[in-house]
């Protein structure tokens, strides 16, 4: 299994959505047995909670069901996952800061680095904004997850023969 973890701040908006969008793309490609997704937050404030109701509502309109329960990213996740994908620069630097010996730097990337149709450098936090912000998150994630699956295929060609 190729293991992916998406990371945002609270693990109730962006990363649970990334997990659901990626699962959907992976499933449609018939690759559910090869790529496994999870998500986490850099803070534990919402740990144990389901995804944000507003995020869920916008995701469902596009056919994505958010099922994850929030948890904090932990040091063990560096070993468990092949790809650690941050939603914004703060998430990226917070993850890097946990990797004190810089052993896992090559596993860490920005979600927007996989976008093909968007120029943005971050998936912006939608928490304090309006409905447009949640739609924008989903637009970015759909673009990024499509590109990300192609990147995974390039990195692990033997898994997709
Ligand atoms: P997320 O959104 O990082 O995409 O899950 C947020 C969730 C909660 C908070 C901020 C952003 N918060 O401040 O509690």
Tab-separated table of C-alpha atoms and ligand atoms in Angstrom:
chain	number	residue	atom	x	y	z
A	1	UNK	CA	0.000	0.000	0.000
A	2	UNK	CA	1.093	3.555	-0.765
A	3	UNK	CA	0.046	5.646	2.216
A	4	UNK	CA	-0.889	9.317	2.098
A	5	UNK	CA	-1.783	11.709	4.910
A	6	UNK	CA	-3.280	15.147	4.304
A	7	UNK	CA	-2.613	17.708	7.017
A	8	UNK	CA	-4.289	21.027	7.858
A	9	UNK	CA	-4.726	22.977	11.109
A	10	UNK	CA	-7.871	21.573	12.725
A	11	UNK	CA	-8.498	18.415	10.625
A	12	UNK	CA	-12.160	19.368	10.305
A	13	UNK	CA	-12.281	21.274	6.970
A	14	UNK	CA	-9.492	21.010	4.400
A	15	UNK	CA	-7.682	17.750	5.168
A	16	UNK	CA	-10.838	15.612	5.679
A	17	UNK	CA	-12.024	16.980	2.322
A	18	UNK	CA	-8.689	16.191	0.680
A	19	UNK	CA	-8.973	12.653	2.051
A	20	UNK	CA	-12.501	12.246	0.630
A	21	UNK	CA	-11.679	13.789	-2.767
A	22	UNK	CA	-8.535	11.665	-3.109
A	23	UNK	CA	-10.408	8.505	-2.067
A	24	UNK	CA	-13.019	9.234	-4.715
A	25	UNK	CA	-10.424	9.773	-7.474
A	26	UNK	CA	-8.482	6.675	-6.393
A	27	UNK	CA	-11.678	4.601	-6.303
A	28	UNK	CA	-12.784	5.767	-9.758
A	29	UNK	CA	-9.352	4.784	-11.085
A	30	UNK	CA	-9.794	1.304	-9.555
A	31	UNK	CA	-6.781	1.845	-7.301
A	32	UNK	CA	-8.340	1.547	-3.832
A	33	UNK	CA	-6.174	-1.471	-3.093
A	34	UNK	CA	-3.006	0.486	-3.845
A	35	UNK	CA	-3.403	4.004	-2.414
A	36	UNK	CA	-4.658	4.543	1.142
A	37	UNK	CA	-5.540	7.993	2.533
A	38	UNK	CA	-5.803	9.503	5.993
A	39	UNK	CA	-5.832	13.030	7.433
A	40	UNK	CA	-4.741	14.879	10.575
A	41	UNK	CA	-4.389	18.358	12.048
A	42	UNK	CA	-1.398	20.181	13.476
A	43	UNK	CA	-3.491	21.122	16.546
A	44	UNK	CA	-5.592	18.852	18.762
A	45	UNK	CA	-8.283	21.446	19.455
A	46	UNK	CA	-10.945	19.584	17.436
A	47	UNK	CA	-9.658	16.043	18.099
A	48	UNK	CA	-12.509	13.532	18.306
A	49	UNK	CA	-14.894	15.726	16.308
A	50	UNK	CA	-16.430	14.933	12.913
A	51	UNK	CA	-15.750	17.286	10.010
A	52	UNK	CA	-17.177	20.828	10.070
A	53	UNK	CA	-20.885	20.814	9.136
A	54	UNK	CA	-20.418	23.571	6.523
A	55	UNK	CA	-17.556	21.721	4.878
A	56	UNK	CA	-19.598	18.506	4.869
A	57	UNK	CA	-22.543	20.270	3.238
A	58	UNK	CA	-20.436	21.664	0.397
A	59	UNK	CA	-18.624	18.351	-0.088
A	60	UNK	CA	-21.853	16.342	-0.259
A	61	UNK	CA	-23.123	18.583	-3.063
A	62	UNK	CA	-20.193	17.295	-5.120
A	63	UNK	CA	-20.690	13.696	-4.051
A	64	UNK	CA	-18.069	13.472	-1.295
A	65	UNK	CA	-18.998	12.121	2.137
A	66	UNK	CA	-16.661	13.273	4.917
A	67	UNK	CA	-16.396	10.474	7.458
A	68	UNK	CA	-13.129	11.220	9.254
A	69	UNK	CA	-12.847	11.999	12.954
A	70	UNK	CA	-10.300	14.702	13.763
A	71	UNK	CA	-6.965	13.784	15.261
A	72	UNK	CA	-3.624	15.471	15.737
A	73	UNK	CA	-0.637	14.679	13.504
A	74	UNK	CA	1.946	12.780	15.556
A	75	UNK	CA	5.615	11.938	15.112
A	76	UNK	CA	4.695	8.289	14.372
A	77	UNK	CA	2.957	9.490	11.213
A	78	UNK	CA	6.344	10.299	9.655
A	79	UNK	CA	7.137	6.578	9.541
A	80	UNK	CA	3.625	5.384	8.709
A	81	UNK	CA	3.071	7.466	5.573
A	82	UNK	CA	4.848	7.761	2.233
A	83	UNK	CA	3.451	11.229	1.505
A	84	UNK	CA	2.639	13.960	4.021
A	85	UNK	CA	0.712	16.705	2.238
A	86	UNK	CA	0.225	20.143	3.834
A	87	UNK	CA	-2.620	22.485	2.936
A	88	UNK	CA	-0.872	25.787	3.707
A	89	UNK	CA	2.555	27.155	4.578
A	90	UNK	CA	1.868	27.174	8.314
A	91	UNK	CA	0.914	23.506	8.212
A	92	UNK	CA	4.073	22.827	6.205
A	93	UNK	CA	6.384	24.584	8.672
A	94	UNK	CA	4.579	23.051	11.677
A	95	UNK	CA	5.143	19.561	10.240
A	96	UNK	CA	8.785	20.350	9.442
A	97	UNK	CA	9.294	21.571	12.998
A	98	UNK	CA	8.239	18.148	14.324
A	99	UNK	CA	10.870	16.478	12.141
A	100	UNK	CA	13.728	17.639	14.354
A	101	UNK	CA	16.425	15.581	12.656
A	102	UNK	CA	15.132	16.387	9.168
A	103	UNK	CA	14.744	12.682	8.359
A	104	UNK	CA	11.432	12.955	6.576
A	105	UNK	CA	11.743	16.195	4.593
A	106	UNK	CA	11.414	14.361	1.274
A	107	UNK	CA	7.983	13.010	2.267
A	108	UNK	CA	6.508	16.455	2.947
A	109	UNK	CA	4.875	18.503	0.176
A	110	UNK	CA	2.319	21.233	-0.447
A	111	UNK	CA	-1.093	20.215	-1.777
A	112	UNK	CA	-1.077	23.062	-4.305
A	113	UNK	CA	2.191	21.796	-5.821
A	114	UNK	CA	0.053	19.142	-7.570
A	115	UNK	CA	-2.467	21.614	-9.062
A	116	UNK	CA	-2.537	21.960	-12.822
A	117	UNK	CA	-5.357	24.449	-13.318
A	118	UNK	CA	-4.788	26.737	-10.321
A	119	UNK	CA	-1.888	29.086	-9.579
A	120	UNK	CA	-2.523	29.461	-5.825
A	121	UNK	CA	0.254	28.404	-3.495
A	122	UNK	CA	-1.959	27.376	-0.565
A	123	UNK	CA	-5.350	25.828	0.137
A	124	UNK	CA	-6.725	28.707	2.240
A	125	UNK	CA	-8.361	28.143	5.595
A	126	UNK	CA	-12.145	28.438	5.038
A	127	UNK	CA	-13.102	28.313	8.731
A	128	UNK	CA	-13.840	31.999	9.361
A	129	UNK	CA	-15.131	32.821	5.890
A	130	UNK	CA	-18.310	32.312	3.874
A	131	UNK	CA	-19.625	29.601	1.525
A	132	UNK	CA	-17.354	30.706	-1.319
A	133	UNK	CA	-14.309	29.684	0.707
A	134	UNK	CA	-15.534	26.112	1.074
A	135	UNK	CA	-16.266	25.874	-2.651
A	136	UNK	CA	-12.806	27.247	-3.416
A	137	UNK	CA	-11.216	24.604	-1.164
A	138	UNK	CA	-13.027	21.875	-3.105
A	139	UNK	CA	-12.023	23.379	-6.488
A	140	UNK	CA	-8.365	23.380	-5.436
A	141	UNK	CA	-8.545	19.889	-3.945
A	142	UNK	CA	-10.144	18.338	-7.027
A	143	UNK	CA	-7.412	19.821	-9.215
A	144	UNK	CA	-4.596	18.906	-6.786
A	145	UNK	CA	-5.760	15.328	-6.094
A	146	UNK	CA	-5.951	14.590	-9.830
A	147	UNK	CA	-2.362	15.784	-10.287
A	148	UNK	CA	-1.259	14.055	-7.092
A	149	UNK	CA	-2.434	10.637	-8.282
A	150	UNK	CA	-0.380	11.125	-11.456
A	151	UNK	CA	2.658	12.025	-9.313
A	152	UNK	CA	2.193	8.879	-7.196
A	153	UNK	CA	2.036	6.788	-10.375
A	154	UNK	CA	5.311	8.367	-11.568
A	155	UNK	CA	6.987	7.743	-8.201
A	156	UNK	CA	5.841	4.106	-7.894
A	157	UNK	CA	5.470	2.824	-11.485
A	158	UNK	CA	5.884	-0.799	-10.383
A	159	UNK	CA	2.724	-0.586	-8.255
A	160	UNK	CA	0.592	0.383	-11.253
A	161	UNK	CA	1.756	-2.107	-13.893
B	1	LIG	P1	-8.987	23.240	8.873
B	1	LIG	O1	-9.852	24.523	9.299
B	1	LIG	O2	-7.570	23.506	9.325
B	1	LIG	O3	-9.116	23.231	7.392
B	1	LIG	O4	-9.615	22.043	9.552
B	1	LIG	C1	-9.832	25.055	10.585
B	1	LIG	C2	-10.501	24.434	11.602
B	1	LIG	C3	-10.530	24.977	12.861
B	1	LIG	C4	-9.876	26.178	13.110
B	1	LIG	C5	-9.195	26.805	12.078
B	1	LIG	C6	-9.172	26.238	10.834
B	1	LIG	N1	-9.913	26.753	14.381
B	1	LIG	O5	-9.372	27.851	14.551
B	1	LIG	O6	-10.484	26.161	15.321
